[in-house]
PDB file of C-alpha atoms in Angstrom:
ATOM      1  CA  MET A   6     -26.014  34.279  27.548  1.00  0.00           C
ATOM      2  CA  LYS A   7     -23.465  36.060  25.371  1.00  0.00           C
ATOM      3  CA  LYS A   8     -20.569  34.121  26.954  1.00  0.00           C
ATOM      4  CA  THR A   9     -22.394  30.859  26.348  1.00  0.00           C
ATOM      5  CA  LEU A  10     -23.002  31.758  22.716  1.00  0.00           C
ATOM      6  CA  ILE A  11     -19.335  32.652  22.166  1.00  0.00           C
ATOM      7  CA  LYS A  12     -18.225  29.443  23.879  1.00  0.00           C
ATOM      8  CA  ASN A  13     -20.522  27.370  21.666  1.00  0.00           C
ATOM      9  CA  LEU A  14     -19.260  29.137  18.528  1.00  0.00           C
ATOM     10  CA  VAL A  15     -15.652  28.465  19.518  1.00  0.00           C
ATOM     11  CA  MET A  16     -16.398  24.785  20.182  1.00  0.00           C
ATOM     12  CA  TYR A  17     -18.293  24.490  16.912  1.00  0.00           C
ATOM     13  CA  SER A  18     -15.429  26.096  14.977  1.00  0.00           C
ATOM     14  CA  ALA A  19     -12.942  23.734  16.632  1.00  0.00           C
ATOM     15  CA  VAL A  20     -15.017  20.713  15.664  1.00  0.00           C
ATOM     16  CA  ILE A  21     -15.328  21.907  12.063  1.00  0.00           C
ATOM     17  CA  PHE A  22     -11.595  22.604  11.855  1.00  0.00           C
ATOM     18  CA  ALA A  23     -10.737  19.199  13.317  1.00  0.00           C
ATOM     19  CA  SER A  24     -13.080  17.467  10.895  1.00  0.00           C
ATOM     20  CA  MET A  25     -11.617  19.295   7.905  1.00  0.00           C
ATOM     21  CA  THR A  26      -8.087  18.497   9.071  1.00  0.00           C
ATOM     22  CA  ALA A  27      -8.947  14.814   9.519  1.00  0.00           C
ATOM     23  CA  LEU A  28     -10.512  14.595   6.054  1.00  0.00           C
ATOM     24  CA  GLN A  29      -7.500  16.312   4.510  1.00  0.00           C
ATOM     25  CA  ALA A  30      -5.114  13.924   6.268  1.00  0.00           C
ATOM     26  CA  MET A  31      -7.096  10.929   5.049  1.00  0.00           C
ATOM     27  CA  ALA A  32      -6.689  12.127   1.474  1.00  0.00           C
ATOM     28  CA  HIS A  33      -2.896  12.300   1.715  1.00  0.00           C
ATOM     29  CA  ILE A  34      -0.644   9.369   0.830  1.00  0.00           C
ATOM     30  CA  GLY A  35       1.410   8.170   3.771  1.00  0.00           C
ATOM     31  CA  TYR A  36       2.916   4.980   5.164  1.00  0.00           C
ATOM     32  CA  GLY A  37       2.151   5.377   8.872  1.00  0.00           C
ATOM     33  CA  GLY A  38       2.145   1.900  10.443  1.00  0.00           C
ATOM     34  CA  ARG A  39       2.493   0.339   6.982  1.00  0.00           C
ATOM     35  CA  ASP A  40       6.246   0.121   6.478  1.00  0.00           C
ATOM     36  CA  PHE A  41       7.441  -3.466   5.987  1.00  0.00           C
ATOM     37  CA  GLY A  42      10.985  -2.164   6.376  1.00  0.00           C
ATOM     38  CA  SER A  43      14.175  -3.125   4.574  1.00  0.00           C
ATOM     39  CA  PHE A  44      14.995  -6.648   3.401  1.00  0.00           C
ATOM     40  CA  THR A  45      18.515  -7.713   2.527  1.00  0.00           C
ATOM     41  CA  GLY A  46      17.335 -10.067  -0.207  1.00  0.00           C
ATOM     42  CA  ALA A  47      20.133 -12.421   0.840  1.00  0.00           C
ATOM     43  CA  THR A  48      18.210 -14.431   3.444  1.00  0.00           C
ATOM     44  CA  LEU A  49      14.707 -15.804   3.894  1.00  0.00           C
ATOM     45  CA  GLU A  50      12.713 -12.983   5.505  1.00  0.00           C
ATOM     46  CA  SER A  51       9.037 -12.279   6.192  1.00  0.00           C
ATOM     47  CA  LEU A  52       7.049  -9.560   7.945  1.00  0.00           C
ATOM     48  CA  THR A  53       3.331  -9.241   8.733  1.00  0.00           C
ATOM     49  CA  ILE A  54       1.410  -6.000   9.300  1.00  0.00           C
ATOM     50  CA  SER A  55      -2.013  -6.330  10.899  1.00  0.00           C
ATOM     51  CA  ASN A  56      -4.688  -4.038  12.367  1.00  0.00           C
ATOM     52  CA  GLN A  57      -4.882  -1.760   9.337  1.00  0.00           C
ATOM     53  CA  ALA A  58      -8.104  -0.719   7.627  1.00  0.00           C
ATOM     54  CA  VAL A  59      -9.369   0.767   4.384  1.00  0.00           C
ATOM     55  CA  THR A  60     -12.520   2.858   3.890  1.00  0.00           C
ATOM     56  CA  GLY A  61     -14.853   1.368   1.317  1.00  0.00           C
ATOM     57  CA  SER A  62     -14.535  -1.890  -0.586  1.00  0.00           C
ATOM     58  CA  HIS A  63     -14.026  -0.457  -4.092  1.00  0.00           C
ATOM     59  CA  GLY A  64     -10.709   1.417  -3.950  1.00  0.00           C
ATOM     60  CA  TRP A  65      -8.534  -0.917  -6.001  1.00  0.00           C
ATOM     61  CA  ILE A  66     -11.026  -1.944  -8.691  1.00  0.00           C
ATOM     62  CA  ASP A  67     -12.035   1.687  -9.259  1.00  0.00           C
ATOM     63  CA  GLY A  68      -8.482   2.352 -10.425  1.00  0.00           C
ATOM     64  CA  THR A  69      -8.932  -0.057 -13.344  1.00  0.00           C
ATOM     65  CA  ASP A  70     -11.563   1.988 -15.186  1.00  0.00           C
ATOM     66  CA  ALA A  71     -11.242   4.862 -17.644  1.00  0.00           C
ATOM     67  CA  ASP A  72     -11.700   7.651 -15.082  1.00  0.00           C
ATOM     68  CA  TRP A  73      -9.170   6.247 -12.593  1.00  0.00           C
ATOM     69  CA  GLY A  74      -9.628   6.126  -8.810  1.00  0.00           C
ATOM     70  CA  ASP A  75      -9.239   8.146  -5.613  1.00  0.00           C
ATOM     71  CA  SER A  76      -6.058   7.125  -3.788  1.00  0.00           C
ATOM     72  CA  HIS A  77      -7.465   7.731  -0.304  1.00  0.00           C
ATOM     73  CA  ARG A  78      -9.841   4.787  -0.818  1.00  0.00           C
ATOM     74  CA  LEU A  79      -6.743   2.601  -0.598  1.00  0.00           C
ATOM     75  CA  ARG A  80      -3.910   2.034   1.849  1.00  0.00           C
ATOM     76  CA  ALA A  81      -0.276   2.536   0.847  1.00  0.00           C
ATOM     77  CA  TYR A  82       2.450   0.203   2.156  1.00  0.00           C
ATOM     78  CA  ARG A  83       6.203   0.386   1.514  1.00  0.00           C
ATOM     79  CA  PHE A  84       9.318  -1.807   1.631  1.00  0.00           C
ATOM     80  CA  HIS A  85      12.945  -1.724   0.484  1.00  0.00           C
ATOM     81  CA  LEU A  86      15.161  -4.390  -1.101  1.00  0.00           C
ATOM     82  CA  ASP A  87      18.946  -4.242  -0.754  1.00  0.00           C
ATOM     83  CA  ASN A  88      19.434  -6.933  -3.407  1.00  0.00           C
ATOM     84  CA  ASP A  89      17.441  -8.583  -6.190  1.00  0.00           C
ATOM     85  CA  ALA A  90      15.060 -11.222  -4.836  1.00  0.00           C
ATOM     86  CA  ASP A  91      11.785 -13.087  -5.298  1.00  0.00           C
ATOM     87  CA  VAL A  92       9.080 -11.388  -3.232  1.00  0.00           C
ATOM     88  CA  SER A  93       5.689 -12.823  -2.270  1.00  0.00           C
ATOM     89  CA  ILE A  94       2.973 -10.309  -1.311  1.00  0.00           C
ATOM     90  CA  SER A  95      -0.281 -11.368   0.346  1.00  0.00           C
ATOM     91  CA  PHE A  96      -3.310  -9.501   1.714  1.00  0.00           C
ATOM     92  CA  GLY A  97      -6.369 -10.804   3.501  1.00  0.00           C
ATOM     93  CA  ASP A  98      -9.334  -9.472   5.428  1.00  0.00           C
ATOM     94  CA  LEU A  99      -9.073  -8.999   9.171  1.00  0.00           C
ATOM     95  CA  ALA A 100     -11.317  -7.725  11.950  1.00  0.00           C
ATOM     96  CA  TYR A 101     -10.267  -4.156  12.704  1.00  0.00           C
ATOM     97  CA  THR A 102     -10.502  -2.286  16.028  1.00  0.00           C
ATOM     98  CA  THR A 103     -11.150   1.447  15.626  1.00  0.00           C
ATOM     99  CA  SER A 104      -9.777   4.211  17.850  1.00  0.00           C
ATOM    100  CA  THR A 105     -13.042   4.121  19.855  1.00  0.00           C
ATOM    101  CA  GLY A 106     -12.656   0.413  20.554  1.00  0.00           C
ATOM    102  CA  THR A 107     -15.322  -0.692  18.084  1.00  0.00           C
ATOM    103  CA  SER A 108     -14.571  -3.990  16.380  1.00  0.00           C
ATOM    104  CA  VAL A 109     -15.174  -3.875  12.622  1.00  0.00           C
ATOM    105  CA  LEU A 110     -15.514  -7.219  10.903  1.00  0.00           C
ATOM    106  CA  GLY A 111     -13.510  -8.157   7.828  1.00  0.00           C
ATOM    107  CA  GLY A 112     -15.172  -9.172   4.586  1.00  0.00           C
ATOM    108  CA  ILE A 113     -13.297  -7.240   1.928  1.00  0.00           C
ATOM    109  CA  ASN A 114     -12.064  -8.964  -1.236  1.00  0.00           C
ATOM    110  CA  PRO A 115      -8.686  -7.251  -1.600  1.00  0.00           C
ATOM    111  CA  GLY A 116      -6.705  -6.239  -4.633  1.00  0.00           C
ATOM    112  CA  PHE A 117      -3.255  -4.677  -4.759  1.00  0.00           C
ATOM    113  CA  SER A 118      -0.868  -3.053  -7.195  1.00  0.00           C
ATOM    114  CA  LEU A 119       2.910  -2.973  -6.779  1.00  0.00           C
ATOM    115  CA  TYR A 120       4.960   0.000  -7.938  1.00  0.00           C
ATOM    116  CA  SER A 121       8.589   0.998  -7.932  1.00  0.00           C
ATOM    117  CA  GLY A 122       9.007   4.314  -6.120  1.00  0.00           C
ATOM    118  CA  LEU A 123       7.786   6.076  -2.990  1.00  0.00           C
ATOM    119  CA  ALA A 124       5.449   8.977  -2.308  1.00  0.00           C
ATOM    120  CA  HIS A 125       6.928  12.235  -1.017  1.00  0.00           C
ATOM    121  CA  LEU A 126       8.114  11.787   2.569  1.00  0.00           C
ATOM    122  CA  ALA A 127       8.534  14.279   5.429  1.00  0.00           C
ATOM    123  CA  PRO A 128       9.793  16.953   5.613  1.00  0.00           C
ATOM    124  CA  LEU A 129       8.330  17.295   2.095  1.00  0.00           C
ATOM    125  CA  GLY A 130       4.586  17.747   1.847  1.00  0.00           C
ATOM    126  CA  ALA A 131       2.415  14.664   1.367  1.00  0.00           C
ATOM    127  CA  ASP A 132       0.944  13.803  -2.030  1.00  0.00           C
ATOM    128  CA  TYR A 133      -2.804  13.913  -2.606  1.00  0.00           C
ATOM    129  CA  ASP A 134      -5.222  13.687  -5.530  1.00  0.00           C
ATOM    130  CA  SER A 135      -6.760  17.157  -5.359  1.00  0.00           C
ATOM    131  CA  ALA A 136      -3.517  19.130  -4.992  1.00  0.00           C
ATOM    132  CA  PRO A 137      -3.393  21.689  -7.834  1.00  0.00           C
ATOM    133  CA  GLY A 138      -0.255  20.029  -9.198  1.00  0.00           C
ATOM    134  CA  SER A 139      -1.898  16.609  -9.086  1.00  0.00           C
ATOM    135  CA  VAL A 140      -4.955  17.908 -10.942  1.00  0.00           C
ATOM    136  CA  ALA A 141      -2.672  19.388 -13.605  1.00  0.00           C
ATOM    137  CA  LEU A 142      -0.870  16.050 -13.948  1.00  0.00           C
ATOM    138  CA  ARG A 143      -4.177  14.207 -14.256  1.00  0.00           C
ATOM    139  CA  ASP A 144      -5.354  16.612 -16.967  1.00  0.00           C
ATOM    140  CA  ALA A 145      -2.085  16.190 -18.856  1.00  0.00           C
ATOM    141  CA  ASP A 146      -1.964  12.391 -18.571  1.00  0.00           C
ATOM    142  CA  SER A 147      -5.664  11.876 -19.370  1.00  0.00           C
ATOM    143  CA  GLY A 148      -5.709  14.322 -22.287  1.00  0.00           C
ATOM    144  CA  GLY A 149      -8.158  16.531 -20.418  1.00  0.00           C
ATOM    145  CA  ALA A 150     -10.685  13.762 -19.713  1.00  0.00           C
ATOM    146  CA  PHE A 151     -12.618  13.623 -16.432  1.00  0.00           C
ATOM    147  CA  THR A 152     -10.822  11.695 -13.675  1.00  0.00           C
ATOM    148  CA  GLU A 153     -12.035  10.766 -10.195  1.00  0.00           C
ATOM    149  CA  GLY A 154      -8.514  10.722  -8.797  1.00  0.00           C
ATOM    150  CA  SER A 155      -4.876   9.958  -9.572  1.00  0.00           C
ATOM    151  CA  PHE A 156      -4.768   6.222  -8.790  1.00  0.00           C
ATOM    152  CA  ARG A 157      -4.309   3.818 -11.702  1.00  0.00           C
ATOM    153  CA  ALA A 158      -4.254   0.142 -10.779  1.00  0.00           C
ATOM    154  CA  LEU A 159      -2.797  -1.323 -13.966  1.00  0.00           C
ATOM    155  CA  THR A 160      -0.209   1.174 -15.189  1.00  0.00           C
ATOM    156  CA  ASP A 161       2.178   3.963 -14.165  1.00  0.00           C
ATOM    157  CA  TRP A 162       0.778   7.150 -12.635  1.00  0.00           C
ATOM    158  CA  ARG A 163       1.859  10.465 -11.160  1.00  0.00           C
ATOM    159  CA  ILE A 164       0.852  12.606  -8.208  1.00  0.00           C
ATOM    160  CA  THR A 165       2.314  15.475  -6.191  1.00  0.00           C
ATOM    161  CA  ASN A 166       1.904  17.793  -3.193  1.00  0.00           C
ATOM    162  CA  ASP A 167       1.309  21.499  -2.550  1.00  0.00           C
ATOM    163  CA  ASN A 168       5.002  22.454  -2.557  1.00  0.00           C
ATOM    164  CA  ASN A 169       5.747  22.332  -6.293  1.00  0.00           C
ATOM    165  CA  ASP A 170       8.126  19.430  -5.668  1.00  0.00           C
ATOM    166  CA  PRO A 171       8.899  17.162  -8.647  1.00  0.00           C
ATOM    167  CA  ALA A 172       6.043  14.732  -9.230  1.00  0.00           C
ATOM    168  CA  THR A 173       6.062  11.336  -7.564  1.00  0.00           C
ATOM    169  CA  VAL A 174       6.075   8.644 -10.250  1.00  0.00           C
ATOM    170  CA  PHE A 175       4.735   5.220  -9.346  1.00  0.00           C
ATOM    171  CA  THR A 176       6.149   2.799 -11.930  1.00  0.00           C
ATOM    172  CA  TYR A 177       3.863  -0.197 -12.339  1.00  0.00           C
ATOM    173  CA  VAL A 178       5.366  -3.614 -11.580  1.00  0.00           C
ATOM    174  CA  GLY A 179       2.313  -5.867 -11.319  1.00  0.00           C
ATOM    175  CA  SER A 180      -0.980  -6.514  -9.551  1.00  0.00           C
ATOM    176  CA  ALA A 181      -3.339  -9.191  -8.281  1.00  0.00           C
ATOM    177  CA  TYR A 182      -6.841  -9.309  -6.852  1.00  0.00           C
ATOM    178  CA  ASP A 183      -9.234 -11.657  -5.100  1.00  0.00           C
ATOM    179  CA  GLY A 184     -11.837 -13.363  -7.278  1.00  0.00           C
ATOM    180  CA  SER A 185     -12.797 -12.410 -10.823  1.00  0.00           C
ATOM    181  CA  VAL A 186     -14.441  -9.085 -11.726  1.00  0.00           C
ATOM    182  CA  ASP A 187     -16.248  -7.918 -14.857  1.00  0.00           C
ATOM    183  CA  TYR A 188     -18.128  -4.637 -14.416  1.00  0.00           C
ATOM    184  CA  GLY A 189     -19.055  -4.433 -18.088  1.00  0.00           C
ATOM    185  CA  SER A 190     -15.765  -4.058 -19.922  1.00  0.00           C
ATOM    186  CA  GLY A 191     -14.574  -7.664 -19.724  1.00  0.00           C
ATOM    187  CA  VAL A 192     -12.887  -9.629 -16.977  1.00  0.00           C
ATOM    188  CA  ILE A 193     -10.178  -7.569 -15.294  1.00  0.00           C
ATOM    189  CA  ALA A 194      -6.778  -9.261 -15.612  1.00  0.00           C
ATOM    190  CA  GLY A 195      -4.978 -10.509 -12.516  1.00  0.00           C
ATOM    191  CA  GLY A 196      -7.792 -12.172 -10.574  1.00  0.00           C
ATOM    192  CA  ASP A 197      -7.109 -15.381  -8.669  1.00  0.00           C
ATOM    193  CA  GLY A 198     -10.570 -16.729  -9.543  1.00  0.00           C
ATOM    194  CA  ILE A 199     -11.592 -17.527  -5.960  1.00  0.00           C
ATOM    195  CA  ALA A 200     -13.333 -14.810  -3.941  1.00  0.00           C
ATOM    196  CA  ASP A 201     -12.217 -15.915  -0.476  1.00  0.00           C
ATOM    197  CA  ASN A 202     -11.049 -12.587   1.039  1.00  0.00           C
ATOM    198  CA  PHE A 203      -7.395 -13.360   0.304  1.00  0.00           C
ATOM    199  CA  VAL A 204      -4.974 -12.683  -2.534  1.00  0.00           C
ATOM    200  CA  SER A 205      -1.293 -13.499  -3.044  1.00  0.00           C
ATOM    201  CA  GLN A 206       1.217 -12.990  -5.848  1.00  0.00           C
ATOM    202  CA  SER A 207       4.979 -13.362  -6.303  1.00  0.00           C
ATOM    203  CA  PHE A 208       7.336 -11.061  -8.185  1.00  0.00           C
ATOM    204  CA  HIS A 209      11.009 -11.077  -9.095  1.00  0.00           C
ATOM    205  CA  LEU A 210      12.242  -7.634  -8.054  1.00  0.00           C
ATOM    206  CA  THR A 211      15.443  -5.668  -8.370  1.00  0.00           C
ATOM    207  CA  ALA A 212      16.942  -3.727  -5.478  1.00  0.00           C
ATOM    208  CA  GLY A 213      15.095  -0.512  -4.628  1.00  0.00           C
ATOM    209  CA  ASP A 214      12.075   1.077  -2.939  1.00  0.00           C
ATOM    210  CA  TYR A 215       8.536  -0.168  -3.534  1.00  0.00           C
ATOM    211  CA  THR A 216       4.987   0.945  -2.779  1.00  0.00           C
ATOM    212  CA  ILE A 217       1.948  -1.338  -2.567  1.00  0.00           C
ATOM    213  CA  PHE A 218      -1.553   0.159  -2.888  1.00  0.00           C
ATOM    214  CA  VAL A 219      -4.307  -2.047  -1.449  1.00  0.00           C
ATOM    215  CA  GLY A 220      -8.074  -1.704  -1.679  1.00  0.00           C
ATOM    216  CA  GLY A 221     -11.297  -3.536  -2.364  1.00  0.00           C
ATOM    217  CA  THR A 222     -12.707  -5.052  -5.558  1.00  0.00           C
ATOM    218  CA  ASP A 223     -16.449  -4.335  -5.215  1.00  0.00           C
ATOM    219  CA  TYR A 224     -17.063  -1.966  -8.126  1.00  0.00           C
ATOM    220  CA  SER A 225     -20.682  -1.321  -7.021  1.00  0.00           C
ATOM    221  CA  ASP A 226     -19.587   0.129  -3.651  1.00  0.00           C
ATOM    222  CA  GLN A 227     -19.007   3.705  -4.830  1.00  0.00           C
ATOM    223  CA  VAL A 228     -21.698   5.635  -2.950  1.00  0.00           C
ATOM    224  CA  ALA A 229     -21.020   6.947   0.577  1.00  0.00           C
ATOM    225  CA  PRO A 230     -21.233   6.230   3.460  1.00  0.00           C
ATOM    226  CA  TRP A 231     -18.602   3.494   3.390  1.00  0.00           C
ATOM    227  CA  ASP A 232     -17.676   0.895   5.968  1.00  0.00           C
ATOM    228  CA  SER A 233     -14.150   0.246   7.226  1.00  0.00           C
ATOM    229  CA  TYR A 234     -12.534  -3.082   6.402  1.00  0.00           C
ATOM    230  CA  GLY A 235      -9.636  -4.677   8.262  1.00  0.00           C
ATOM    231  CA  LEU A 236      -6.522  -5.746   6.382  1.00  0.00           C
ATOM    232  CA  GLU A 237      -3.532  -7.961   7.090  1.00  0.00           C
ATOM    233  CA  GLY A 238      -0.520  -7.895   4.791  1.00  0.00           C
ATOM    234  CA  VAL A 239       2.513 -10.162   4.505  1.00  0.00           C
ATOM    235  CA  VAL A 240       5.715  -9.588   2.521  1.00  0.00           C
ATOM    236  CA  SER A 241       8.063 -12.575   2.226  1.00  0.00           C
ATOM    237  CA  VAL A 242      11.456 -12.407   0.540  1.00  0.00           C
ATOM    238  CA  VAL A 243      13.353 -15.344  -0.981  1.00  0.00           C
ATOM    239  CA  PRO A 244      16.957 -14.769  -2.186  1.00  0.00           C
ATOM    240  CA  GLU A 245      17.882 -15.376  -5.804  1.00  0.00           C
ATOM    241  CA  PRO A 246      18.983 -19.023  -6.317  1.00  0.00           C
ATOM    242  CA  GLU A 247      22.663 -18.156  -6.775  1.00  0.00           C
ATOM    243  CA  ILE A 248      22.712 -15.985  -3.631  1.00  0.00           C
ATOM    244  CA  TYR A 249      20.907 -18.665  -1.657  1.00  0.00           C
ATOM    245  CA  ALA A 250      23.349 -21.301  -2.960  1.00  0.00           C
ATOM    246  CA  MET A 251      26.298 -19.129  -1.918  1.00  0.00           C
ATOM    247  CA  LEU A 252      24.707 -18.709   1.513  1.00  0.00           C
ATOM    248  CA  LEU A 253      24.325 -22.467   1.907  1.00  0.00           C
ATOM    249  CA  VAL A 254      27.920 -23.016   0.779  1.00  0.00           C
ATOM    250  CA  GLY A 255      29.052 -20.404   3.290  1.00  0.00           C
ATOM    251  CA  LEU A 256      27.104 -22.078   6.074  1.00  0.00           C
ATOM    252  CA  GLY A 257      28.579 -25.414   5.042  1.00  0.00           C
ATOM    253  CA  LEU A 258      32.127 -24.031   5.233  1.00  0.00           C
ATOM    254  CA  VAL A 259      31.409 -22.563   8.660  1.00  0.00           C
ATOM    255  CA  SER A 260      30.121 -25.952   9.795  1.00  0.00           C
ATOM    256  CA  VAL A 261      33.198 -27.758   8.411  1.00  0.00           C
ATOM    257  CA  CYS A 262      35.551 -25.306  10.113  1.00  0.00           C
ATOM    258  CA  ALA A 263      33.673 -25.669  13.381  1.00  0.00           C
ATOM    259  CA  ASN A 264      33.904 -29.463  13.208  1.00  0.00           C
ATOM    260  CA  ARG A 265      37.626 -29.317  12.450  1.00  0.00           C
ATOM    261  CA  ARG A 266      38.237 -27.033  15.435  1.00  0.00           C
ATOM    262  CA  GLN A 267      36.205 -29.360  17.637  1.00  0.00           C
ATOM    263  CA  ASN A 268      38.103 -32.439  16.428  1.00  0.00           C
ATOM    264  CA  TYR A 269      41.433 -30.639  16.923  1.00  0.00           C
ATOM    265  CA  ALA A 270      40.430 -29.737  20.473  1.00  0.00           C
ATOM    266  CA  TYR A 271      39.812 -33.399  21.344  1.00  0.00           C
ATOM    267  CA  SER A 272      42.886 -34.813  19.544  1.00  0.00           C
TER     268      SER A 272
END
């Protein structure tokens, strides 16, 4: 009887610890499976990332209000540009298969914000909203006002980890969202006007590292429990016109040289 009780207590403690660890991990900003990689910016390039999901359908729009939003209601993606280029970013809903094999239907109306900069990466500790340093940053940046989290969808924001590392600064570049939303303060800028579970926007970007935060636009969906929603993202890179022109000229010269060698071989 005593052995059984001890065994049950150990199992219960393990479950509680695992649950707390999982919740903590969810609240940290990371790019696992969501790295679009590095683009040269000198050629036409495109990459798609599928089979990702976000919890809740309100993460992005919540970051547009006065008390900000919780970053773990969004998904963070990253990419790097070697050269200046025009970049098209698109996100749409997608059926998502969970770790237990359950298929979760799409249905989210996505919104995203693009920032210059990356979150802290290993071996540094991961950033999260409730880290003491992050709370201090939120208090400083909000003037002591109440905030739900660190995420701000329409401007720069800061966050950090538990290691007293210098704050991560996400410098706002631009944003876009599916449909048109007014939750009482006027229509939020950046909507595409058509709520069809898909949003796309193009940006002219300089070389560097970028983070995209993606979430839903249903402002009313702020009471747990929340569903999971599948996401598919696409980043496409088009070289600057002068670089593309130089590339075409280069290809033309290669073709001319090849033809000359071929003609010389048959002469």
